[in-house]
mmCIF file of C-alpha atoms in Angstrom:
data_model
loop_
_atom_site.group_PDB
_atom_site.id
_atom_site.type_symbol
_atom_site.label_atom_id
_atom_site.label_comp_id
_atom_site.label_asym_id
_atom_site.label_seq_id
_atom_site.Cartn_x
_atom_site.Cartn_y
_atom_site.Cartn_z
ATOM 1 C CA UNK D 616 -91.091 5.522 -94.799
ATOM 2 C CA UNK D 617 -87.336 5.182 -94.244
ATOM 3 C CA UNK D 618 -87.867 2.355 -91.754
ATOM 4 C CA UNK D 619 -90.375 0.700 -94.099
ATOM 5 C CA UNK D 620 -87.854 0.887 -96.952
ATOM 6 C CA UNK D 621 -85.183 -0.659 -94.714
ATOM 7 C CA UNK D 622 -87.478 -3.531 -93.675
ATOM 8 C CA UNK D 623 -88.582 -4.118 -97.276
ATOM 9 C CA UNK D 624 -84.957 -4.155 -98.463
ATOM 10 C CA UNK D 625 -84.158 -6.698 -95.747
ATOM 11 C CA UNK D 626 -87.062 -8.948 -96.810
ATOM 12 C CA UNK D 627 -86.092 -8.765 -100.491
ATOM 13 C CA UNK D 628 -82.479 -9.583 -99.589
ATOM 14 C CA UNK D 629 -83.662 -12.534 -97.485
ATOM 15 C CA UNK D 630 -85.822 -13.834 -100.345
ATOM 16 C CA UNK D 631 -83.110 -13.505 -102.997
ATOM 17 C CA UNK D 632 -79.976 -14.556 -101.095
ATOM 18 C CA UNK D 633 -81.291 -16.376 -98.092
ATOM 19 C CA UNK D 634 -79.487 -13.947 -95.798
ATOM 20 C CA UNK D 635 -81.499 -11.184 -94.120
ATOM 21 C CA UNK D 636 -79.056 -8.337 -93.696
ATOM 22 C CA UNK D 637 -80.760 -4.945 -93.592
ATOM 23 C CA UNK D 638 -79.122 -1.926 -95.231
ATOM 24 C CA UNK D 639 -76.533 -0.635 -92.753
ATOM 25 C CA UNK D 640 -76.829 2.832 -94.251
ATOM 26 C CA UNK D 641 -80.319 3.169 -92.781
ATOM 27 C CA UNK D 642 -78.870 3.581 -89.262
ATOM 28 C CA UNK D 643 -77.226 6.839 -90.345
ATOM 29 C CA UNK D 644 -79.723 8.005 -92.969
ATOM 30 C CA UNK D 645 -82.703 8.121 -90.601
ATOM 31 C CA UNK D 646 -81.404 10.604 -87.984
ATOM 32 C CA UNK D 647 -79.501 12.603 -90.603
ATOM 33 C CA UNK D 648 -82.631 12.889 -92.740
ATOM 34 C CA UNK D 649 -84.651 14.237 -89.813
ATOM 35 C CA UNK D 650 -82.040 16.910 -89.071
ATOM 36 C CA UNK D 651 -81.751 17.901 -92.745
ATOM 37 C CA UNK D 652 -85.529 17.972 -93.272
ATOM 38 C CA UNK D 653 -85.992 20.163 -90.217
ATOM 39 C CA UNK D 654 -83.347 22.640 -91.341
ATOM 40 C CA UNK D 655 -84.597 22.712 -94.946
ATOM 41 C CA UNK D 656 -88.136 23.491 -93.792
ATOM 42 C CA UNK D 657 -89.672 20.227 -95.001
ATOM 43 C CA UNK D 658 -92.046 20.203 -92.013
ATOM 44 C CA UNK D 659 -93.128 23.834 -92.229
ATOM 45 C CA UNK D 660 -96.851 24.092 -92.874
ATOM 46 C CA UNK D 661 -96.554 26.264 -96.021
ATOM 47 C CA UNK D 662 -94.151 23.683 -97.476
ATOM 48 C CA UNK D 663 -96.366 20.743 -96.535
ATOM 49 C CA UNK D 664 -99.339 22.400 -98.245
ATOM 50 C CA UNK D 665 -97.523 22.576 -101.596
ATOM 51 C CA UNK D 666 -97.086 19.266 -103.419
ATOM 52 C CA UNK D 667 -94.023 20.310 -105.401
ATOM 53 C CA UNK D 668 -92.341 22.183 -102.528
ATOM 54 C CA UNK D 669 -92.992 19.303 -100.134
ATOM 55 C CA UNK D 670 -91.629 16.637 -102.482
ATOM 56 C CA UNK D 671 -88.659 18.809 -103.461
ATOM 57 C CA UNK D 672 -87.704 19.475 -99.831
ATOM 58 C CA UNK D 673 -87.987 15.827 -98.779
ATOM 59 C CA UNK D 674 -85.875 14.607 -101.724
ATOM 60 C CA UNK D 675 -83.280 17.321 -101.038
ATOM 61 C CA UNK D 676 -83.166 16.185 -97.413
ATOM 62 C CA UNK D 677 -82.758 12.565 -98.483
ATOM 63 C CA UNK D 678 -79.949 13.477 -100.886
ATOM 64 C CA UNK D 679 -78.207 15.397 -98.080
ATOM 65 C CA UNK D 680 -78.612 12.516 -95.637
ATOM 66 C CA UNK D 681 -77.413 9.911 -98.158
ATOM 67 C CA UNK D 682 -74.371 11.986 -99.147
ATOM 68 C CA UNK D 683 -73.408 12.573 -95.534
ATOM 69 C CA UNK D 684 -73.860 8.878 -94.674
ATOM 70 C CA UNK D 685 -71.741 7.688 -97.616
ATOM 71 C CA UNK D 686 -69.006 10.213 -96.826
ATOM 72 C CA UNK D 687 -69.015 9.143 -93.187
ATOM 73 C CA UNK D 688 -68.760 5.485 -94.225
ATOM 74 C CA UNK D 689 -65.876 6.350 -96.528
ATOM 75 C CA UNK D 690 -64.120 8.356 -93.810
ATOM 76 C CA UNK D 691 -64.337 5.477 -91.330
ATOM 77 C CA UNK D 692 -63.304 2.930 -93.966
ATOM 78 C CA UNK D 693 -66.476 0.849 -93.595
ATOM 79 C CA UNK D 694 -67.969 1.566 -97.008
ATOM 80 C CA UNK D 695 -66.558 -1.700 -98.317
ATOM 81 C CA UNK D 696 -68.957 -3.624 -96.076
ATOM 82 C CA UNK D 697 -71.969 -2.055 -97.820
ATOM 83 C CA UNK D 698 -73.730 -3.849 -100.634
ATOM 84 C CA UNK D 699 -74.009 -1.350 -103.479
ATOM 85 C CA UNK D 700 -77.099 -3.034 -104.938
ATOM 86 C CA UNK D 701 -78.796 -3.208 -101.565
ATOM 87 C CA UNK D 702 -77.931 0.416 -100.769
ATOM 88 C CA UNK D 703 -79.187 1.627 -104.158
ATOM 89 C CA UNK D 704 -82.429 -0.353 -103.758
ATOM 90 C CA UNK D 705 -82.942 1.038 -100.249
ATOM 91 C CA UNK D 706 -82.358 4.662 -101.288
ATOM 92 C CA UNK D 707 -84.553 4.328 -104.376
ATOM 93 C CA UNK D 708 -87.365 2.766 -102.377
ATOM 94 C CA UNK D 709 -87.018 5.473 -99.718
ATOM 95 C CA UNK D 710 -87.228 8.204 -102.366
ATOM 96 C CA UNK D 711 -90.396 6.698 -103.849
ATOM 97 C CA UNK D 712 -91.962 6.236 -100.423
ATOM 98 C CA UNK D 713 -91.183 9.766 -99.251
ATOM 99 C CA UNK D 714 -92.475 11.227 -102.527
ATOM 100 C CA UNK D 715 -95.787 9.373 -102.268
ATOM 101 C CA UNK D 716 -96.121 10.220 -98.573
ATOM 102 C CA UNK D 717 -95.401 13.960 -98.930
ATOM 103 C CA UNK D 718 -97.586 14.231 -102.031
ATOM 104 C CA UNK D 719 -100.470 12.600 -100.136
ATOM 105 C CA UNK D 720 -99.994 14.831 -97.087
ATOM 106 C CA UNK D 721 -99.984 17.956 -99.287
ATOM 107 C CA UNK D 722 -103.153 16.820 -101.068
ATOM 108 C CA UNK D 723 -104.865 16.160 -97.734
ATOM 109 C CA UNK D 724 -103.849 19.520 -96.294
ATOM 110 C CA UNK D 725 -105.072 21.374 -99.372
ATOM 111 C CA UNK D 726 -108.494 19.742 -98.993
ATOM 112 C CA UNK D 727 -108.579 20.825 -95.346
ATOM 113 C CA UNK D 728 -106.897 24.183 -95.816
ATOM 114 C CA UNK D 729 -109.444 25.990 -93.658
ATOM 115 C CA UNK D 730 -108.579 23.670 -90.757
ATOM 116 C CA UNK D 731 -104.828 24.262 -91.002
ATOM 117 C CA UNK D 732 -104.867 28.054 -91.242
ATOM 118 C CA UNK D 733 -103.401 29.947 -88.307
ATOM 119 C CA UNK D 734 -106.185 30.659 -85.816
ATOM 120 C CA UNK D 735 -105.896 34.142 -84.327
ATOM 121 C CA UNK D 736 -107.972 35.255 -81.326
ATOM 122 C CA UNK D 737 -108.203 38.988 -80.671
ATOM 123 C CA UNK D 738 -108.900 39.664 -76.999
ATOM 124 C CA UNK D 739 -109.525 43.148 -75.664
ATOM 125 C CA UNK D 740 -111.914 45.839 -74.504
ATOM 126 C CA UNK D 741 -114.497 47.643 -76.634
ATOM 127 C CA UNK D 742 -111.720 48.468 -79.137
ATOM 128 C CA UNK D 743 -111.984 44.944 -80.603
ATOM 129 C CA UNK D 744 -115.170 46.032 -82.363
ATOM 130 C CA UNK D 745 -113.158 48.362 -84.570
ATOM 131 C CA UNK D 746 -110.775 45.502 -85.402
ATOM 132 C CA UNK D 747 -113.353 43.063 -86.724
ATOM 133 C CA UNK D 748 -112.179 43.644 -90.262
ATOM 134 C CA UNK D 749 -108.848 42.078 -89.357
ATOM 135 C CA UNK D 750 -108.106 38.481 -90.355
ATOM 136 C CA UNK D 751 -108.950 36.856 -87.021
ATOM 137 C CA UNK D 752 -110.940 33.737 -86.168
ATOM 138 C CA UNK D 753 -112.553 35.087 -82.999
ATOM 139 C CA UNK D 754 -112.848 38.383 -81.126
ATOM 140 C CA UNK D 755 -113.382 38.339 -77.374
ATOM 141 C CA UNK D 756 -114.662 41.480 -75.656
ATOM 142 C CA UNK D 757 -113.765 41.202 -71.980
ATOM 143 C CA UNK D 758 -116.191 44.036 -71.184
ATOM 144 C CA UNK D 759 -119.112 42.104 -72.665
ATOM 145 C CA UNK D 760 -118.134 39.018 -70.658
ATOM 146 C CA UNK D 761 -117.416 41.033 -67.518
ATOM 147 C CA UNK D 762 -113.913 39.546 -67.248
ATOM 148 C CA UNK D 763 -111.135 41.105 -65.173
ATOM 149 C CA UNK D 764 -107.486 39.985 -65.113
ATOM 150 C CA UNK D 765 -107.495 38.483 -61.610
ATOM 151 C CA UNK D 766 -106.028 35.189 -60.462
ATOM 152 C CA UNK D 767 -108.262 34.522 -57.482
ATOM 153 C CA UNK D 768 -111.159 32.867 -59.320
ATOM 154 C CA UNK D 769 -110.482 29.379 -60.713
ATOM 155 C CA UNK D 770 -113.840 29.388 -62.536
ATOM 156 C CA UNK D 771 -112.856 32.531 -64.442
ATOM 157 C CA UNK D 772 -109.407 31.124 -65.259
ATOM 158 C CA UNK D 773 -111.058 27.944 -66.564
ATOM 159 C CA UNK D 774 -113.445 29.942 -68.781
ATOM 160 C CA UNK D 775 -110.598 32.086 -70.099
ATOM 161 C CA UNK D 776 -108.422 29.073 -70.808
ATOM 162 C CA UNK D 777 -111.231 27.298 -72.665
ATOM 163 C CA UNK D 778 -111.989 30.423 -74.719
ATOM 164 C CA UNK D 779 -108.446 30.676 -76.056
ATOM 165 C CA UNK D 780 -107.476 26.992 -75.990
ATOM 166 C CA UNK D 781 -107.506 26.468 -79.785
ATOM 167 C CA UNK D 782 -105.692 29.689 -80.646
ATOM 168 C CA UNK D 783 -102.392 29.647 -82.520
ATOM 169 C CA UNK D 784 -101.958 33.348 -81.730
ATOM 170 C CA UNK D 785 -103.532 35.442 -78.977
ATOM 171 C CA UNK D 786 -103.420 39.163 -79.710
ATOM 172 C CA UNK D 787 -104.367 41.749 -77.084
ATOM 173 C CA UNK D 788 -105.982 45.071 -77.993
ATOM 174 C CA UNK D 789 -106.711 47.481 -75.124
ATOM 175 C CA UNK D 790 -106.926 51.259 -75.029
ATOM 176 C CA UNK D 791 -105.306 51.403 -71.582
ATOM 177 C CA UNK D 792 -101.738 50.109 -71.606
ATOM 178 C CA UNK D 793 -101.799 49.138 -67.910
ATOM 179 C CA UNK D 794 -104.831 46.923 -68.468
ATOM 180 C CA UNK D 795 -103.185 45.372 -71.510
ATOM 181 C CA UNK D 796 -100.105 44.720 -69.396
ATOM 182 C CA UNK D 797 -102.176 42.933 -66.729
ATOM 183 C CA UNK D 798 -103.850 40.674 -69.294
ATOM 184 C CA UNK D 799 -100.509 39.864 -70.906
ATOM 185 C CA UNK D 800 -99.054 38.949 -67.515
ATOM 186 C CA UNK D 801 -102.058 36.757 -66.670
ATOM 187 C CA UNK D 802 -102.062 34.878 -69.986
ATOM 188 C CA UNK D 803 -98.291 34.437 -69.730
ATOM 189 C CA UNK D 804 -98.660 32.868 -66.293
ATOM 190 C CA UNK D 805 -101.308 30.524 -67.707
ATOM 191 C CA UNK D 806 -98.766 29.371 -70.311
ATOM 192 C CA UNK D 807 -100.131 31.114 -73.404
ATOM 193 C CA UNK D 808 -97.999 32.923 -75.987
ATOM 194 C CA UNK D 809 -99.385 36.445 -76.223
ATOM 195 C CA UNK D 810 -98.883 39.409 -78.542
ATOM 196 C CA UNK D 811 -99.754 43.092 -78.190
ATOM 197 C CA UNK D 812 -101.532 44.967 -80.966
ATOM 198 C CA UNK D 813 -100.016 48.440 -81.254
ATOM 199 C CA UNK D 814 -101.494 50.322 -84.259
ATOM 200 C CA UNK D 815 -99.042 53.167 -83.634
ATOM 201 C CA UNK D 816 -96.180 50.858 -84.615
ATOM 202 C CA UNK D 817 -97.666 49.944 -88.008
ATOM 203 C CA UNK D 818 -95.508 52.378 -89.958
ATOM 204 C CA UNK D 819 -92.342 51.567 -88.008
ATOM 205 C CA UNK D 820 -92.213 47.813 -88.662
ATOM 206 C CA UNK D 821 -90.345 46.675 -85.494
ATOM 207 C CA UNK D 822 -87.470 44.311 -86.254
ATOM 208 C CA UNK D 823 -86.457 43.031 -82.827
ATOM 209 C CA UNK D 824 -86.810 43.489 -79.088
ATOM 210 C CA UNK D 825 -83.918 44.654 -76.930
ATOM 211 C CA UNK D 826 -83.494 46.017 -73.422
ATOM 212 C CA UNK D 827 -82.139 49.243 -71.995
ATOM 213 C CA UNK D 828 -81.388 48.192 -68.426
ATOM 214 C CA UNK D 829 -84.693 46.480 -67.552
ATOM 215 C CA UNK D 830 -86.849 48.498 -69.982
ATOM 216 C CA UNK D 831 -87.693 46.825 -73.312
ATOM 217 C CA UNK D 832 -87.000 48.718 -76.533
ATOM 218 C CA UNK D 833 -88.162 47.981 -80.082
ATOM 219 C CA UNK D 834 -85.613 47.996 -82.896
ATOM 220 C CA UNK D 835 -87.306 49.814 -85.790
ATOM 221 C CA UNK D 836 -84.332 50.194 -88.152
ATOM 222 C CA UNK D 837 -80.876 48.754 -88.692
ATOM 223 C CA UNK D 838 -77.899 49.477 -90.900
ATOM 224 C CA UNK D 839 -77.675 47.677 -94.242
ATOM 225 C CA UNK D 840 -74.702 45.547 -93.157
ATOM 226 C CA UNK D 841 -74.012 43.675 -89.946
ATOM 227 C CA UNK D 842 -70.757 44.216 -88.063
ATOM 228 C CA UNK D 843 -69.385 40.991 -89.541
ATOM 229 C CA UNK D 844 -70.182 42.106 -93.115
ATOM 230 C CA UNK D 845 -68.754 45.575 -92.531
ATOM 231 C CA UNK D 846 -65.532 44.025 -91.225
ATOM 232 C CA UNK D 847 -65.398 41.692 -94.241
ATOM 233 C CA UNK D 848 -65.873 44.567 -96.688
ATOM 234 C CA UNK D 849 -63.309 46.728 -94.883
ATOM 235 C CA UNK D 850 -60.750 43.922 -94.835
ATOM 236 C CA UNK D 851 -61.285 43.324 -98.553
ATOM 237 C CA UNK D 852 -60.728 47.039 -99.287
ATOM 238 C CA UNK D 853 -57.534 47.245 -97.231
ATOM 239 C CA UNK D 854 -56.115 44.062 -98.728
ATOM 240 C CA UNK D 855 -56.554 45.284 -102.318
ATOM 241 C CA UNK D 856 -55.300 48.805 -101.550
ATOM 242 C CA UNK D 857 -52.154 47.486 -99.858
ATOM 243 C CA UNK D 858 -51.517 44.974 -102.660
ATOM 244 C CA UNK D 859 -51.878 47.707 -105.287
ATOM 245 C CA UNK D 860 -49.837 50.296 -103.353
ATOM 246 C CA UNK D 861 -46.424 49.425 -104.918
ATOM 247 C CA UNK D 862 -47.884 50.229 -108.351
ATOM 248 C CA UNK D 863 -50.378 52.963 -107.476
ATOM 249 C CA UNK D 864 -48.151 55.142 -105.257
ATOM 250 C CA UNK D 865 -45.423 55.715 -107.938
ATOM 251 C CA UNK D 866 -48.143 56.304 -110.554
ATOM 252 C CA UNK D 867 -49.802 58.944 -108.340
ATOM 253 C CA UNK D 868 -46.410 60.599 -107.766
ATOM 254 C CA UNK D 869 -45.722 60.809 -111.511
ATOM 255 C CA UNK D 870 -49.204 62.130 -112.302
ATOM 256 C CA UNK D 871 -48.895 64.712 -109.513
ATOM 257 C CA UNK D 872 -45.773 66.129 -111.158
ATOM 258 C CA UNK D 873 -47.485 66.164 -114.565
ATOM 259 C CA UNK D 874 -50.569 67.963 -113.213
ATOM 260 C CA UNK D 875 -48.443 70.718 -111.672
ATOM 261 C CA UNK D 876 -46.385 71.015 -114.865
ATOM 262 C CA UNK D 877 -49.497 71.195 -117.062
ATOM 263 C CA UNK D 878 -51.076 74.221 -115.307
ATOM 264 C CA UNK D 879 -50.331 76.411 -112.268
ATOM 265 C CA UNK D 880 -51.788 75.215 -108.978
ATOM 266 C CA UNK D 881 -51.833 72.210 -106.637
ATOM 267 C CA UNK D 882 -51.788 68.653 -107.920
ATOM 268 C CA UNK D 883 -54.816 67.617 -105.901
ATOM 269 C CA UNK D 884 -58.370 68.942 -105.712
ATOM 270 C CA UNK D 885 -60.138 68.478 -102.373
ATOM 271 C CA UNK D 886 -63.919 68.838 -102.277
ATOM 272 C CA UNK D 887 -66.455 68.413 -99.477
ATOM 273 C CA UNK D 888 -68.812 65.578 -100.359
ATOM 274 C CA UNK D 889 -71.540 63.551 -98.673
ATOM 275 C CA UNK D 890 -70.301 60.314 -97.115
ATOM 276 C CA UNK D 891 -71.505 57.550 -94.810
ATOM 277 C CA UNK D 892 -74.677 58.370 -92.843
ATOM 278 C CA UNK D 893 -74.703 61.760 -94.594
ATOM 279 C CA UNK D 894 -71.498 62.934 -92.862
ATOM 280 C CA UNK D 895 -69.259 65.233 -94.862
ATOM 281 C CA UNK D 896 -65.739 64.165 -95.810
ATOM 282 C CA UNK D 897 -62.982 65.628 -97.970
ATOM 283 C CA UNK D 898 -62.872 63.740 -101.265
ATOM 284 C CA UNK D 899 -59.465 63.855 -102.997
ATOM 285 C CA UNK D 900 -58.991 63.901 -106.775
ATOM 286 C CA UNK D 901 -56.338 65.031 -109.195
ATOM 287 C CA UNK D 902 -56.958 68.638 -110.184
ATOM 288 C CA UNK D 903 -58.288 68.646 -113.742
ATOM 289 C CA UNK D 904 -59.496 72.248 -113.963
ATOM 290 C CA UNK D 905 -57.795 75.618 -114.018
ATOM 291 C CA UNK D 906 -57.432 76.944 -110.470
ATOM 292 C CA UNK D 907 -59.265 80.206 -111.200
ATOM 293 C CA UNK D 908 -62.269 78.329 -112.636
ATOM 294 C CA UNK D 909 -62.523 75.543 -110.044
ATOM 295 C CA UNK D 910 -66.068 74.914 -108.777
ATOM 296 C CA UNK D 911 -65.627 73.946 -105.118
ATOM 297 C CA UNK D 912 -69.318 73.296 -104.406
ATOM 298 C CA UNK D 913 -69.982 71.403 -107.632
ATOM 299 C CA UNK D 914 -72.816 73.727 -108.651
ATOM 300 C CA UNK D 915 -71.741 73.613 -112.297
ATOM 301 C CA UNK D 916 -71.267 70.034 -113.474
ATOM 302 C CA UNK D 917 -68.723 69.392 -116.214
ATOM 303 C CA UNK D 918 -69.828 69.450 -119.825
ATOM 304 C CA UNK D 919 -68.435 67.976 -123.007
ATOM 305 C CA UNK D 920 -65.512 70.177 -124.198
ATOM 306 C CA UNK D 921 -65.697 72.101 -120.911
ATOM 307 C CA UNK D 922 -63.315 75.134 -121.204
ATOM 308 C CA UNK D 923 -62.456 74.879 -117.489
ATOM 309 C CA UNK D 924 -60.665 71.549 -117.935
ATOM 310 C CA UNK D 925 -56.908 71.508 -118.591
ATOM 311 C CA UNK D 926 -55.209 69.549 -121.368
ATOM 312 C CA UNK D 927 -54.025 66.818 -119.007
ATOM 313 C CA UNK D 928 -57.350 67.036 -117.205
ATOM 314 C CA UNK D 929 -59.168 65.796 -120.313
ATOM 315 C CA UNK D 930 -56.970 62.704 -120.383
ATOM 316 C CA UNK D 931 -57.296 62.055 -116.640
ATOM 317 C CA UNK D 932 -61.083 62.338 -116.719
ATOM 318 C CA UNK D 933 -61.488 60.282 -119.883
ATOM 319 C CA UNK D 934 -59.427 57.445 -118.380
ATOM 320 C CA UNK D 935 -60.848 57.887 -114.824
ATOM 321 C CA UNK D 936 -57.282 58.309 -113.516
ATOM 322 C CA UNK D 937 -58.378 61.516 -111.766
ATOM 323 C CA UNK D 938 -60.069 59.287 -109.157
ATOM 324 C CA UNK D 939 -56.853 57.458 -108.113
ATOM 325 C CA UNK D 940 -56.098 59.700 -105.078
ATOM 326 C CA UNK D 941 -59.385 58.536 -103.558
ATOM 327 C CA UNK D 942 -57.565 55.339 -102.654
ATOM 328 C CA UNK D 943 -56.295 57.418 -99.719
ATOM 329 C CA UNK D 944 -59.934 57.998 -98.724
ATOM 330 C CA UNK D 945 -60.422 54.234 -98.943
ATOM 331 C CA UNK D 946 -57.334 53.581 -96.805
ATOM 332 C CA UNK D 947 -58.581 56.069 -94.189
ATOM 333 C CA UNK D 948 -61.987 54.375 -94.054
ATOM 334 C CA UNK D 949 -63.948 57.301 -95.512
ATOM 335 C CA UNK D 950 -64.714 55.417 -98.717
ATOM 336 C CA UNK D 951 -64.849 51.870 -100.028
ATOM 337 C CA UNK D 952 -63.630 50.455 -103.322
ATOM 338 C CA UNK D 953 -67.240 49.727 -104.263
ATOM 339 C CA UNK D 954 -70.266 51.727 -103.220
ATOM 340 C CA UNK D 955 -72.474 54.656 -104.254
ATOM 341 C CA UNK D 956 -70.382 57.436 -105.790
ATOM 342 C CA UNK D 957 -70.087 60.502 -103.500
ATOM 343 C CA UNK D 958 -71.793 63.584 -104.875
ATOM 344 C CA UNK D 959 -70.920 67.242 -104.493
ATOM 345 C CA UNK D 960 -73.298 69.323 -102.364
ATOM 346 C CA UNK D 961 -74.358 71.535 -105.236
ATOM 347 C CA UNK D 962 -74.963 68.777 -107.814
ATOM 348 C CA UNK D 963 -78.311 69.152 -109.565
ATOM 349 C CA UNK D 964 -80.517 67.793 -112.330
ATOM 350 C CA UNK D 965 -82.767 70.104 -114.351
ATOM 351 C CA UNK D 966 -82.106 72.890 -111.864
ATOM 352 C CA UNK D 967 -83.119 70.876 -108.780
ATOM 353 C CA UNK D 968 -80.747 69.443 -106.169
ATOM 354 C CA UNK D 969 -80.474 65.678 -106.177
ATOM 355 C CA UNK D 970 -82.397 65.195 -102.920
ATOM 356 C CA UNK D 971 -85.185 67.375 -104.279
ATOM 357 C CA UNK D 972 -85.500 65.117 -107.315
ATOM 358 C CA UNK D 973 -85.333 61.681 -105.637
ATOM 359 C CA UNK D 974 -87.180 61.204 -102.305
ATOM 360 C CA UNK D 975 -85.014 58.159 -101.386
ATOM 361 C CA UNK D 976 -81.780 59.995 -102.142
ATOM 362 C CA UNK D 977 -80.479 60.033 -98.542
ATOM 363 C CA UNK D 978 -80.843 56.258 -98.254
ATOM 364 C CA UNK D 979 -77.906 55.809 -100.648
ATOM 365 C CA UNK D 980 -75.598 57.163 -97.938
ATOM 366 C CA UNK D 981 -76.313 54.302 -95.522
ATOM 367 C CA UNK D 982 -73.152 52.660 -96.905
ATOM 368 C CA UNK D 983 -69.705 54.080 -97.557
ATOM 369 C CA UNK D 984 -69.306 55.840 -100.898
ATOM 370 C CA UNK D 985 -67.156 54.018 -103.409
ATOM 371 C CA UNK D 986 -64.603 54.531 -106.146
ATOM 372 C CA UNK D 987 -66.957 52.629 -108.414
ATOM 373 C CA UNK D 988 -70.390 51.144 -108.087
ATOM 374 C CA UNK D 989 -73.300 49.367 -109.697
ATOM 375 C CA UNK D 990 -74.470 52.591 -111.340
ATOM 376 C CA UNK D 991 -71.069 53.162 -112.959
ATOM 377 C CA UNK D 992 -70.791 49.712 -114.563
ATOM 378 C CA UNK D 993 -74.301 50.176 -115.969
ATOM 379 C CA UNK D 994 -73.146 53.283 -117.780
ATOM 380 C CA UNK D 995 -74.728 55.904 -115.534
ATOM 381 C CA UNK D 996 -71.872 58.388 -115.729
ATOM 382 C CA UNK D 997 -71.341 61.965 -116.765
ATOM 383 C CA UNK D 998 -73.558 65.007 -116.216
ATOM 384 C CA UNK D 999 -77.114 64.665 -114.917
ATOM 385 C CA UNK D 1000 -78.872 66.784 -117.513
ATOM 386 C CA UNK D 1001 -82.269 65.173 -116.903
ATOM 387 C CA UNK D 1002 -83.981 64.049 -113.727
ATOM 388 C CA UNK D 1003 -84.038 60.458 -114.976
ATOM 389 C CA UNK D 1004 -80.215 60.482 -114.968
ATOM 390 C CA UNK D 1005 -80.000 60.835 -111.197
ATOM 391 C CA UNK D 1006 -83.077 58.640 -110.628
ATOM 392 C CA UNK D 1007 -81.373 55.757 -112.455
ATOM 393 C CA UNK D 1008 -78.182 56.196 -110.425
ATOM 394 C CA UNK D 1009 -79.952 56.321 -107.075
ATOM 395 C CA UNK D 1010 -82.049 53.254 -108.003
ATOM 396 C CA UNK D 1011 -78.857 51.326 -108.831
ATOM 397 C CA UNK D 1012 -77.198 52.503 -105.596
ATOM 398 C CA UNK D 1013 -80.136 51.374 -103.464
ATOM 399 C CA UNK D 1014 -80.247 48.043 -105.310
ATOM 400 C CA UNK D 1015 -76.557 47.566 -104.484
ATOM 401 C CA UNK D 1016 -77.156 48.360 -100.798
ATOM 402 C CA UNK D 1017 -80.008 45.849 -100.540
ATOM 403 C CA UNK D 1018 -78.193 43.057 -102.400
ATOM 404 C CA UNK D 1019 -74.635 43.526 -101.166
ATOM 405 C CA UNK D 1020 -72.256 40.605 -101.053
ATOM 406 C CA UNK D 1021 -68.495 40.324 -101.310
ATOM 407 C CA UNK D 1022 -68.923 38.474 -104.588
ATOM 408 C CA UNK D 1023 -70.937 41.415 -105.947
ATOM 409 C CA UNK D 1024 -68.038 43.751 -105.068
ATOM 410 C CA UNK D 1025 -65.624 41.481 -106.920
ATOM 411 C CA UNK D 1026 -67.851 41.414 -110.018
ATOM 412 C CA UNK D 1027 -68.258 45.194 -109.999
ATOM 413 C CA UNK D 1028 -64.497 45.726 -109.718
ATOM 414 C CA UNK D 1029 -63.800 43.438 -112.682
ATOM 415 C CA UNK D 1030 -66.547 45.017 -114.787
ATOM 416 C CA UNK D 1031 -65.218 48.480 -113.890
ATOM 417 C CA UNK D 1032 -62.054 47.672 -115.835
ATOM 418 C CA UNK D 1033 -64.201 47.570 -118.977
ATOM 419 C CA UNK D 1034 -65.709 51.034 -118.401
ATOM 420 C CA UNK D 1035 -62.677 52.984 -117.142
ATOM 421 C CA UNK D 1036 -62.594 54.690 -120.538
ATOM 422 C CA UNK D 1037 -66.153 55.902 -121.144
ATOM 423 C CA UNK D 1038 -67.726 58.315 -123.589
ATOM 424 C CA UNK D 1039 -69.464 60.119 -120.709
ATOM 425 C CA UNK D 1040 -66.239 60.509 -118.681
ATOM 426 C CA UNK D 1041 -65.358 64.154 -119.283
#
């Protein structure tokens, strides 16, 4: 369609001006379009089956190719040699042609949808009978055909090759692993892509294949963030902590003196909490309670007008300033600026420990705990008097883990400034 548009533009130019100069942009648009369309999935079968998705992807690819071509022409100072009217006519004609073509292809594929579905052949021993309910085109029982995975018989290899010739996927299902291995090796040598059906892996959902020495291993779980993302998040934390240090360090020093002057005891309260991968760490806060009434395990969550809290402690908790010393935990890599808030071991809701209330509770510790988090900016703060209180917080924490981005951390930090003073902070 791009070539047809270029030829048509050339003929129109010849008819109107008497000079047949084809659109020079076409030389760059054509290869660039093919690369863009491939990367944008314009040729993927699911896209080609959908009229709107197919047209949208082809026009997006054309826009990408045209933009790149015009920028390249501008960079090499040859854009002045282009005829703007001719270029506009060529691109418009190309857009119309591609739209009509992709719309027609999608309509044709939808009418022949049964012919374009992935054809799966299940090949195995008597176990294939129990797999007939699976979405496969054909099942081949090698026992019924008296086939054995040997390479010495060209007639057998011909029959086998013909039987699986039209398959998009060949899946092997054998009770004996050694026999399955032999068939996989044989089909691989014949040039077929082969898969192994392992019902025992259904609940594990393998993610990738790796090797330990020469033995293959299946990756069945990964951390929420790649090494690159973890490094990016850590660098962001350190940068902000170091930039804020000239202001935060003197403020912490002043508040430390005030805490000690307000009531007898140390300025800081250190409590064992659950951190990354469920490892314990010592979380540091300003002491806001009387020393003789301090709850080290966190069995008794604070209440409104809690008699254990000191005069200054009320102010520190209400303004969230009691959390400032945790910047040291962030600096040491035990916490992050943004993440699920670390909980005390004895924290409970309606008399039940958090992990007894929420089955997915431990999943929230797959990332570093944070000074603030998605749950906090949504107002989930204060005591967990009802089970729904902790359920809402864990749901927000898991949502944050699954949708993490550096931009999300930035948004949470800015929105935290609006909820530092909160009615549930006591």
